CSV table of C-alpha atoms in Angstrom, one decimal:
chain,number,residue,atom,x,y,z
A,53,UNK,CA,-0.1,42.2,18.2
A,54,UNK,CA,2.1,41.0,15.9
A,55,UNK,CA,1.1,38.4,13.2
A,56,UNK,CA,3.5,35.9,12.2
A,57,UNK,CA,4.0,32.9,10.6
A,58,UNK,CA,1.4,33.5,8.4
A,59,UNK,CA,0.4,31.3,5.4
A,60,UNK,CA,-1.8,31.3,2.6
A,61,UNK,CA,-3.7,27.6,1.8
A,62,UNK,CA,-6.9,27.1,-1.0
A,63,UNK,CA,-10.4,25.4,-0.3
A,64,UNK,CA,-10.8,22.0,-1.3
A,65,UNK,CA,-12.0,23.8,-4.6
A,66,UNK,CA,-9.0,25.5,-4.6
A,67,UNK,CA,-11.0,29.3,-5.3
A,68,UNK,CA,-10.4,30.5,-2.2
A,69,UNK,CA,-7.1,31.5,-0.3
A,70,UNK,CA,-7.2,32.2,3.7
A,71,UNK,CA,-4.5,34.1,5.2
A,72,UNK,CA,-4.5,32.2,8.9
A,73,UNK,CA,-1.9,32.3,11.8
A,74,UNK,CA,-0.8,29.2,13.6
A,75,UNK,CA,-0.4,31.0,16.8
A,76,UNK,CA,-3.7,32.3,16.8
A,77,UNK,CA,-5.9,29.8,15.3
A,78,UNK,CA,-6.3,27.6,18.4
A,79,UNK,CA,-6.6,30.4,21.0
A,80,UNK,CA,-9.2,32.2,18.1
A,81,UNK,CA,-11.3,29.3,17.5
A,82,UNK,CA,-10.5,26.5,19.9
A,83,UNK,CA,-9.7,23.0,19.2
A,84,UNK,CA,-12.8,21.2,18.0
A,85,UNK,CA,-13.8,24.2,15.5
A,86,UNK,CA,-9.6,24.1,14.3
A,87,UNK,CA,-9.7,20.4,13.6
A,88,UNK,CA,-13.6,21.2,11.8
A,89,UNK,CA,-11.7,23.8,10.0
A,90,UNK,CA,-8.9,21.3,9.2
A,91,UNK,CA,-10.6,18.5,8.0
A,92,UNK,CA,-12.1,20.7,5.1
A,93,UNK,CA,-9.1,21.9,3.8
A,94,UNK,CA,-7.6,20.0,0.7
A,95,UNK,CA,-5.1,17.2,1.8
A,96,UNK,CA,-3.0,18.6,-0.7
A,97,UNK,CA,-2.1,21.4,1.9
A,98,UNK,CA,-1.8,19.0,4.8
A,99,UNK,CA,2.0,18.5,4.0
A,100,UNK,CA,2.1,23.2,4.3
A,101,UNK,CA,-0.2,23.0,7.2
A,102,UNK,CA,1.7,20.5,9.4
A,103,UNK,CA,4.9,23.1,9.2
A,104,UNK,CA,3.1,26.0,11.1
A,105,UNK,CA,3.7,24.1,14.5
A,106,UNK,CA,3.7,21.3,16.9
A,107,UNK,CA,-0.5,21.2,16.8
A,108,UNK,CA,-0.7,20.7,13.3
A,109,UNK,CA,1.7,18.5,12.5
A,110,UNK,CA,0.6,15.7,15.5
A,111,UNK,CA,-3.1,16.2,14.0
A,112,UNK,CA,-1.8,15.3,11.1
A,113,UNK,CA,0.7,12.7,11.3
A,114,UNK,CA,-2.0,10.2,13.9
A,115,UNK,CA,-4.3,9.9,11.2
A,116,UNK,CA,-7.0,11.4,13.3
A,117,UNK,CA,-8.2,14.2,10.3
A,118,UNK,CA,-8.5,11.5,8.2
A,119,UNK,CA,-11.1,9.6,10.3
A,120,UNK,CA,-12.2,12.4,11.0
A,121,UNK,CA,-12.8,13.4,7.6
A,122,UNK,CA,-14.3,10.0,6.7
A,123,UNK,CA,-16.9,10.4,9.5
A,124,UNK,CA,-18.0,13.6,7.8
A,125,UNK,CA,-18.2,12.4,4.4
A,126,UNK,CA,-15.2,14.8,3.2
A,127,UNK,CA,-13.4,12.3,0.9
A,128,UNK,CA,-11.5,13.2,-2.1
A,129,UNK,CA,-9.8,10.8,-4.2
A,130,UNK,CA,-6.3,10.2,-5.2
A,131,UNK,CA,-5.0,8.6,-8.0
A,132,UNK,CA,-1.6,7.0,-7.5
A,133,UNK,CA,0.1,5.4,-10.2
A,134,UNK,CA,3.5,4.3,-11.3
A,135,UNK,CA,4.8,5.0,-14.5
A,136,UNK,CA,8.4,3.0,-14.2
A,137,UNK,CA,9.0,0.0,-11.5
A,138,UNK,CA,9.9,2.0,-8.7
A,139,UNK,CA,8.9,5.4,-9.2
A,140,UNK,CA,5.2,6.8,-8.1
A,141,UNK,CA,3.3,9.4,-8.5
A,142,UNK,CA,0.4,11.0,-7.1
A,143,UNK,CA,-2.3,13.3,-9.1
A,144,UNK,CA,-5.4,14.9,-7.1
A,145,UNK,CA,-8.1,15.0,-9.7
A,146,UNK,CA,-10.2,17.8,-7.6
A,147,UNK,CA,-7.6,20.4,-8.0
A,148,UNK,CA,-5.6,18.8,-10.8
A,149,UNK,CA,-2.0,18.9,-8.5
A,150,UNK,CA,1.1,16.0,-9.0
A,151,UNK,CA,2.6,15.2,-6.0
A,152,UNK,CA,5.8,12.6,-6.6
A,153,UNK,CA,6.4,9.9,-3.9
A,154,UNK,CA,9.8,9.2,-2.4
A,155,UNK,CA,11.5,6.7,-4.5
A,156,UNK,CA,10.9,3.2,-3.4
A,157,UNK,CA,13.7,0.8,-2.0
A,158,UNK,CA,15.7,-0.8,-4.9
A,159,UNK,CA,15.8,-4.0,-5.5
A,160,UNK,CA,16.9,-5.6,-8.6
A,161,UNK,CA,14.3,-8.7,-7.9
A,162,UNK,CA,11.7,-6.8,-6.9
A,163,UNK,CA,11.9,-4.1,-10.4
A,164,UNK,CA,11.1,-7.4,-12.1
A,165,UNK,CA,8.8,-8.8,-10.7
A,166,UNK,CA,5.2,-9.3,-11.2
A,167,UNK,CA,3.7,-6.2,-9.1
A,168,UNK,CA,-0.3,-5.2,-7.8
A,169,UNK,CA,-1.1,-1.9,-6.3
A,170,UNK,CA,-3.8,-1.2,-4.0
A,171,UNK,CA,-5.0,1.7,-1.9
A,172,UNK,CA,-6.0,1.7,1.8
A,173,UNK,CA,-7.1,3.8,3.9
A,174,UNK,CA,-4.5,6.5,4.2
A,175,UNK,CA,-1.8,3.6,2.8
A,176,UNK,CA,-0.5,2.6,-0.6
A,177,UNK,CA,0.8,-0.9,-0.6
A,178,UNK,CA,2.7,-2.5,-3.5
A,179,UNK,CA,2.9,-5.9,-3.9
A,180,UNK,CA,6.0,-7.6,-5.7
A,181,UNK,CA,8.7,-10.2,-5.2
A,182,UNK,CA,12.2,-9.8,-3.5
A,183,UNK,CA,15.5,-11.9,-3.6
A,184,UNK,CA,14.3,-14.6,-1.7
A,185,UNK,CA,10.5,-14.4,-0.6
A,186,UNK,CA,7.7,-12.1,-1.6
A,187,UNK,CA,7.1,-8.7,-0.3
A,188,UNK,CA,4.9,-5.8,0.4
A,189,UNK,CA,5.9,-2.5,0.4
A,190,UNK,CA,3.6,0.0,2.2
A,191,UNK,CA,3.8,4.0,1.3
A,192,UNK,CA,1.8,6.0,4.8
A,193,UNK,CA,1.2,9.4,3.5
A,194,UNK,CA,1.2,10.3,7.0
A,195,UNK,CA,4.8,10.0,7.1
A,196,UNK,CA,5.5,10.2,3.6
A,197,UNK,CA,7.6,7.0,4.0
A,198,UNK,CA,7.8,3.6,2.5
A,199,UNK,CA,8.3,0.6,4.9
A,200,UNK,CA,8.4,-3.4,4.2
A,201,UNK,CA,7.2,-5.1,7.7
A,202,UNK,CA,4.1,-6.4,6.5
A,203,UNK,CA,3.3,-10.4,4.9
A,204,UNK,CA,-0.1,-11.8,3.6
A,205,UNK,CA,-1.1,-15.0,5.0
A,206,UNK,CA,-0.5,-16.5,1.5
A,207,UNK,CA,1.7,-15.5,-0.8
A,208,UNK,CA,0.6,-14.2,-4.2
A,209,UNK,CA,0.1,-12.2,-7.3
A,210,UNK,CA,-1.7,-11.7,-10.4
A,211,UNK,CA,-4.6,-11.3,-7.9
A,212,UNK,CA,-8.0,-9.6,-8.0
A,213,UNK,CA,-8.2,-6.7,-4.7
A,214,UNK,CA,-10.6,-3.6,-4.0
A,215,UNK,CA,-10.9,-1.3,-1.1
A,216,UNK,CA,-13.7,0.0,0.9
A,217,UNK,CA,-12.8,2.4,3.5
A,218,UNK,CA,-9.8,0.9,5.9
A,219,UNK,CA,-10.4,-2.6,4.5
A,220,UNK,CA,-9.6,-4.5,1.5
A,221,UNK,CA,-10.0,-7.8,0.1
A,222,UNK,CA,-7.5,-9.7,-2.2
A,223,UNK,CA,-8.9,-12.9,-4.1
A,224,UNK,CA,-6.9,-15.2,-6.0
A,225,UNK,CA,-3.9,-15.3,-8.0
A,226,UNK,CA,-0.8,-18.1,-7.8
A,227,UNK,CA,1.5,-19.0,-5.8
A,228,UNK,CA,5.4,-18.5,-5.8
A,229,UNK,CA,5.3,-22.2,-7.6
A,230,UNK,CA,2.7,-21.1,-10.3
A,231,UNK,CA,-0.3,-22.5,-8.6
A,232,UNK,CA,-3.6,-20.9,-9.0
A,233,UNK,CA,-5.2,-19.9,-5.8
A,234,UNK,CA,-9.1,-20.3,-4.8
A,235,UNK,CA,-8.6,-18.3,-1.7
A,236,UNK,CA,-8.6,-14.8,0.1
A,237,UNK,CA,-8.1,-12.5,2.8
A,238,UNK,CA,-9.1,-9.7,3.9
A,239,UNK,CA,-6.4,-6.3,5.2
A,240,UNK,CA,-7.3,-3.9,7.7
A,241,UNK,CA,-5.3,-1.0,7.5
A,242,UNK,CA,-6.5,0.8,10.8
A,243,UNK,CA,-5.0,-2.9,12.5
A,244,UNK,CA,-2.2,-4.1,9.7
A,245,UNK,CA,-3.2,-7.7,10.2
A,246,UNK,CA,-4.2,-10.1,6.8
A,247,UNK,CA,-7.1,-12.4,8.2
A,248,UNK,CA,-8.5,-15.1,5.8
A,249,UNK,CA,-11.8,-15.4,4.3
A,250,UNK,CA,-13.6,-18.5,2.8
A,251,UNK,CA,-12.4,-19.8,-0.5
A,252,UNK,CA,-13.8,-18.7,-3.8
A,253,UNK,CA,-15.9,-21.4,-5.6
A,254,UNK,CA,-13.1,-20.7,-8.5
A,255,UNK,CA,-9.5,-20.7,-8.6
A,256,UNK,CA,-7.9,-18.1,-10.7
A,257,UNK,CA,-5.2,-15.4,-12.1
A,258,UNK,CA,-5.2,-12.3,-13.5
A,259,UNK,CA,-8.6,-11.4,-12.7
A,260,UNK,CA,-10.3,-7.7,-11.1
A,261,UNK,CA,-12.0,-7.1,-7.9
A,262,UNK,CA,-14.0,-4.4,-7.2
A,263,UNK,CA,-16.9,-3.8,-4.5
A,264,UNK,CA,-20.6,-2.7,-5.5
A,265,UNK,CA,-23.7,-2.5,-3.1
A,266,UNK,CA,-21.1,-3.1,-0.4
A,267,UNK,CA,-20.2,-6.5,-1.8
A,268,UNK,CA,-17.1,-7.4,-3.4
A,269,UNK,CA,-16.6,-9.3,-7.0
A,270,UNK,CA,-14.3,-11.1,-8.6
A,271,UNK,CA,-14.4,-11.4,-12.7
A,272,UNK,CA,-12.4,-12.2,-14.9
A,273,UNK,CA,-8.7,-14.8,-15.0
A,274,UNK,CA,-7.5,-18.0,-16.2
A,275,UNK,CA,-7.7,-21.2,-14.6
A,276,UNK,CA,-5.2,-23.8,-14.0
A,277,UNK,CA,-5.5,-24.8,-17.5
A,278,UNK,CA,-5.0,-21.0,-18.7
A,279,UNK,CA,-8.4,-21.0,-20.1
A,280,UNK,CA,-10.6,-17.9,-19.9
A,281,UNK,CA,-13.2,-17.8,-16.9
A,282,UNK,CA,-16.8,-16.2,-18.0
A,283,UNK,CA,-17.8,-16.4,-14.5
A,284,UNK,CA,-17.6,-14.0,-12.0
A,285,UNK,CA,-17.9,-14.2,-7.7
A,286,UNK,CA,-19.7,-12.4,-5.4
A,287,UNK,CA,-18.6,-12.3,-1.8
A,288,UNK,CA,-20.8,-11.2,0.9
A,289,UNK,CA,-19.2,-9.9,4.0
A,290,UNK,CA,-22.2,-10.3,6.4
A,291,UNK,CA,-22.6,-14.0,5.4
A,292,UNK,CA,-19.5,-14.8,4.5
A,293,UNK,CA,-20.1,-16.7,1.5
A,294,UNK,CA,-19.2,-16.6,-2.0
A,295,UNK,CA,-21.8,-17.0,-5.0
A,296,UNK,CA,-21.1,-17.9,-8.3
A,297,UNK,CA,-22.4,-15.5,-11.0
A,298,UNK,CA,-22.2,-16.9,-14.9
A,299,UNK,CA,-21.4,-15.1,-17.8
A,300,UNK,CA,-20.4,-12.1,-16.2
A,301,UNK,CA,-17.2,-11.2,-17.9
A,302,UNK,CA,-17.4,-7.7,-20.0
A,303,UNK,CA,-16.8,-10.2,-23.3
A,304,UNK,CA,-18.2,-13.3,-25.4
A,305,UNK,CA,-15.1,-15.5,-24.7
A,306,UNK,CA,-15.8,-16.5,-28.2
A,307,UNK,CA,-15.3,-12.9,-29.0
A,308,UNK,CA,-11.5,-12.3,-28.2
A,309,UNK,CA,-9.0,-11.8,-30.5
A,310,UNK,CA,-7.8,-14.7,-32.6
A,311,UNK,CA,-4.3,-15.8,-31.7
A,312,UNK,CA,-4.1,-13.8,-28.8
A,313,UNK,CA,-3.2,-16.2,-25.4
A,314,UNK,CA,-5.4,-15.2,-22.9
A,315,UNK,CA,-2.6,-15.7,-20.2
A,316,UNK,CA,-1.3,-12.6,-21.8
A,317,UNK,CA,-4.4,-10.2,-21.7
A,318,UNK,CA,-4.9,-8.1,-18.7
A,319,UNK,CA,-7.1,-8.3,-16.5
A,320,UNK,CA,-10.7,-6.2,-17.0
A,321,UNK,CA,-10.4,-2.4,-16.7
A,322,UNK,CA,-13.5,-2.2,-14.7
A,323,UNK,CA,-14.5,0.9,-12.2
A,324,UNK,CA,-17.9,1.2,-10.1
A,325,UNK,CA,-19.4,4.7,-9.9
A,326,UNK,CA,-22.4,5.2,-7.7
A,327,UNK,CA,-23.1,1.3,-7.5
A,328,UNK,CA,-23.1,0.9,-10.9
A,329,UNK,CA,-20.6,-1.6,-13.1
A,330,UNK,CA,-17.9,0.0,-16.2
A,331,UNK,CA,-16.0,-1.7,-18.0
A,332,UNK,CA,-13.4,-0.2,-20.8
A,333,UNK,CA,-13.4,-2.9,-23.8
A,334,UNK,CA,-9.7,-1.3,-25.1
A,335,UNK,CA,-10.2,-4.1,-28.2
A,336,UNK,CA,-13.3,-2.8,-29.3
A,337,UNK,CA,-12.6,1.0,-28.0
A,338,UNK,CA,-15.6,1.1,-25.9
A,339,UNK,CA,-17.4,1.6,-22.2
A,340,UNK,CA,-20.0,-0.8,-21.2
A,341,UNK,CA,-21.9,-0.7,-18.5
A,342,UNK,CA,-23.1,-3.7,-16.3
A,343,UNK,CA,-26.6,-4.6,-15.8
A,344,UNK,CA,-27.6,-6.3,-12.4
A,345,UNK,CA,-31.2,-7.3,-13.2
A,346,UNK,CA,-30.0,-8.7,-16.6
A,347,UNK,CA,-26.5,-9.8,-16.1
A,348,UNK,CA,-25.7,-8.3,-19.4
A,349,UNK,CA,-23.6,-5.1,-20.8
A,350,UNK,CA,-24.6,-2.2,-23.0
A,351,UNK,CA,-21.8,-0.4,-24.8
A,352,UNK,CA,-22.9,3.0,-23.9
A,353,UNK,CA,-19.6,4.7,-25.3
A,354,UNK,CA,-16.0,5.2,-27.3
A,355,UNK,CA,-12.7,5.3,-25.1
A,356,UNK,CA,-10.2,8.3,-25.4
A,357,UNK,CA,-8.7,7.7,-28.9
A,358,UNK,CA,-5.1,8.9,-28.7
A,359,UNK,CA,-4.2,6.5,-26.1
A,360,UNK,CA,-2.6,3.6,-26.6
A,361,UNK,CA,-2.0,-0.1,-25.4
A,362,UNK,CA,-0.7,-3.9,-26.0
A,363,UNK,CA,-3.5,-6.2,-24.7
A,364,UNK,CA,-4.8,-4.0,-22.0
A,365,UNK,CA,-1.7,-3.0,-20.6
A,366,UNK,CA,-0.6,0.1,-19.7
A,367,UNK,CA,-4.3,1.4,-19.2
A,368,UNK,CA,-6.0,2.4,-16.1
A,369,UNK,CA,-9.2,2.3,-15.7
A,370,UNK,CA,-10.9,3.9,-12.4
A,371,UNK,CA,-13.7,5.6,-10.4
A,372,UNK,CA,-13.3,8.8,-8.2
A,373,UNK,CA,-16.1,9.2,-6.8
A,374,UNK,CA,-18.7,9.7,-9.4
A,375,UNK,CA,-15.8,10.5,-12.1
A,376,UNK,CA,-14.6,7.6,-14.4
A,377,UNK,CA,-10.7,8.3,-14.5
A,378,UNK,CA,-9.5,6.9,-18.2
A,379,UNK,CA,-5.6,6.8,-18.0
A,380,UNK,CA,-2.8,6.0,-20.8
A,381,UNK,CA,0.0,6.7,-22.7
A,382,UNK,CA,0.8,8.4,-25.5
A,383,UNK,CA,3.7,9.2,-28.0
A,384,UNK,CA,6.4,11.5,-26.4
A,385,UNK,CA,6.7,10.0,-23.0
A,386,UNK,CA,3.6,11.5,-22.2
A,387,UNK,CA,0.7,10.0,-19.2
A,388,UNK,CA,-2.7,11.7,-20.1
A,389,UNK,CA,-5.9,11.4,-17.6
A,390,UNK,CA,-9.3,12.0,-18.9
A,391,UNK,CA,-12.2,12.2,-16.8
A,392,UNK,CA,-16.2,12.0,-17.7
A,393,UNK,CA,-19.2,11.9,-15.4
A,394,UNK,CA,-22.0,9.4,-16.1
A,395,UNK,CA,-25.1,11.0,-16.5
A,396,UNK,CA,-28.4,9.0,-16.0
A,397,UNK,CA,-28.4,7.3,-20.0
A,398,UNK,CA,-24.9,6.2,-19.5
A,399,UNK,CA,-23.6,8.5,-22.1
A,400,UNK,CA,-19.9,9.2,-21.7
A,401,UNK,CA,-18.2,12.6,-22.7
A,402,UNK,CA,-14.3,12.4,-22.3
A,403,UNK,CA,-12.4,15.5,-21.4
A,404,UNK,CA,-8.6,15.4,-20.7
A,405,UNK,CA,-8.2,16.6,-17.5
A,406,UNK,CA,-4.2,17.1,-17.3
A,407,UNK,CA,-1.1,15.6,-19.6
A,408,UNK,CA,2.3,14.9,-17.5
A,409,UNK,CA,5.4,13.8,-19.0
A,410,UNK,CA,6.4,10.9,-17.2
A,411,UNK,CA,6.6,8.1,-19.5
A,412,UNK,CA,3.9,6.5,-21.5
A,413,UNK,CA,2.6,3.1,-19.6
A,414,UNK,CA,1.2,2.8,-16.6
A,415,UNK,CA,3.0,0.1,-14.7
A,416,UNK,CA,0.5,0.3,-11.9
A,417,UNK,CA,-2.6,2.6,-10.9
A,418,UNK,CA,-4.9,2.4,-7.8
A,419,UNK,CA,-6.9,5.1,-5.9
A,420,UNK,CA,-7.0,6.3,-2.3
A,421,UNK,CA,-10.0,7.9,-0.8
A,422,UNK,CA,-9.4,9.7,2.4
């Protein structure tokens, strides 16, 4: 029998190489033991794999590999970040591969705008402003396409977001008129529809969201009078209630730089690994790490020293799993990503996990888990 259409794809390690042949693999293993197969393959071949037929590629493109994969527990992360208005990139961490999106639509507007990223599900949305009304663009890596049909139930940016699973919550920021907003919604990406939540207790801007102990916070911002918020929210999505939490921002607010507005700091790099709080100090050149029973921080640890930024921007700060992801730019047009695992001290070791030369700020950075 002849053996055609044969290909060659890694492990999600990437150590081992299968020769396998569309034509057979069905009739060979049947259906449910193909899609097992499948869904422990890395995603990074997914785009090889839905070329060897019809079988594949419908698998592929309806999502169903990815739920699939999520109901086993087989997530990798993604990081997806842009390194000039409209050009992204992706970088998979686990195998250390680049993948570069399509080009998003031009706009003139929108390249100037004020943008947030955030990840999904299996979708990358990008949040920014058009000619005449704000927009969303959403990248599906299912169809390797971006698309604009998609509005929030109030418009916004500068606001805090974090996903878990196919939901995600956004939290504050202003208005198209510069107001300050107390209030939120949550996105479903398996339904596409905003819905809104309760208000926060605090109206604010340029703040981070992230969720812990399947909660989600808010800390960080400015108020309507541009002052610094200490505080920080906790919103519970069984009760449906938010909770006030003081002095929970990384800093003293007596402790940042002199002279320095805080309407042009960024936001707080923060990332939660394994339920537990980071955050990178880039003034002081540290990690901290957040403790619940105390509501305090502990420096446990130096950031990456050849990186560079102005106020916080052009950092990224994130969690893979149980991998803090350090990201910046350096001299040269270069991106460099460094990764460290926690241990059970806190201690940090950085090791720079891959360079790409692709400009040297990061305009926007979010991570997809799927």
């Amino acid at each position: 029998m002849e053996l055609s259409k044969n290909k060659c794809i890694k492990n999600e390690d990437g150590e081992v190489k299968t020769t396998i042949n569309s034509s057979l693999l069905s009739r060979l293993l049947g259906r449910d033991l193909s899609i097992n197969c499948l869904i422990r393959c890395s995603r990074f071949d997914y785009a090889t794999l839905a070329l060897l037929n019809r079988s594949f590629r419908s698998l592929i493109k309806s999502g169903l590999l990815y739920r699939l994969r999520r109901k086993a527990s087989i997530i990798k992360h993604w990081i997806y970040y842009s390194y000039n208005p409209l050009e992204w990139e992706a970088f998979d961490p686990n195998g250390c591969h680049w993948m570069r999106l399509p080009m998003m639509p031009s706009n003139e507007c929108f390249m100037c705008s004020d943008k947030e990223s955030l990840a999904v599900g299996t979708e990358l949305l990008v949040f920014g402003r058009d000619i005449l009304s704000p927009i969303i663009y959403k990248y599906n890596i299912l169809t390797n396409i971006w698309s604009s049909s998609m509005t929030m139930n109030t418009h916004r940016c500068l606001f805090a977001s974090a996903s878990l699973r196919e939901i995600a919550i956004i939290a504050g920021g202003c208005d198209p008129l510069g107001n300050i907003l107390d209030s939120a919604e949550v996105y479903n990406s398996e339904t596409g529809r905003f819905e809104n939540l309760p208000s926060m207790n605090k109206a604010r801007k340029m703040c981070s969201g992230f969720f812990m102990d399947g909660k989600f916070y808010v800390i960080g911002g400015v108020d309507q009078d541009m002052m610094q918020l200490a505080c920080g929210e906790e919103f519970d999505p069984l009760t449906r209630t938010w909770r006030v939490i003081s002095n929970m921002f990384p800093r003293k607010i007596d402790e940042l730089v002199n002279g320095t507005s805080h309407a042009t700091m960024a936001p707080p790099l923060v990332a939660v690994v394994n339920n537990i709080l980071y955050a990178a100090d880039y003034e002081e050149q540290v990690v901290k790490r957040y403790d619940k029973e105390q509501n305090s921080w502990l420096n446990i640890g130096g950031l990456p020293e050849r990186v560079a930024a102005i106020n916080g921007w052009g950092l990224a700060f994130k969690a893979c799993g149980d991998i803090l992801i350090f990201i910046g730019g350096v001299h040269g047009r270069m991106i460099e990503v460094y990764s460290c695992i926690p241990d059970e001290e806190g201690s940090l070791q950085w090791n720079l996990l891959a360079s790409r030369q692709s400009g040297n700020f990061v305009y926007n950075c979010t991570v997809m888990g799927c």
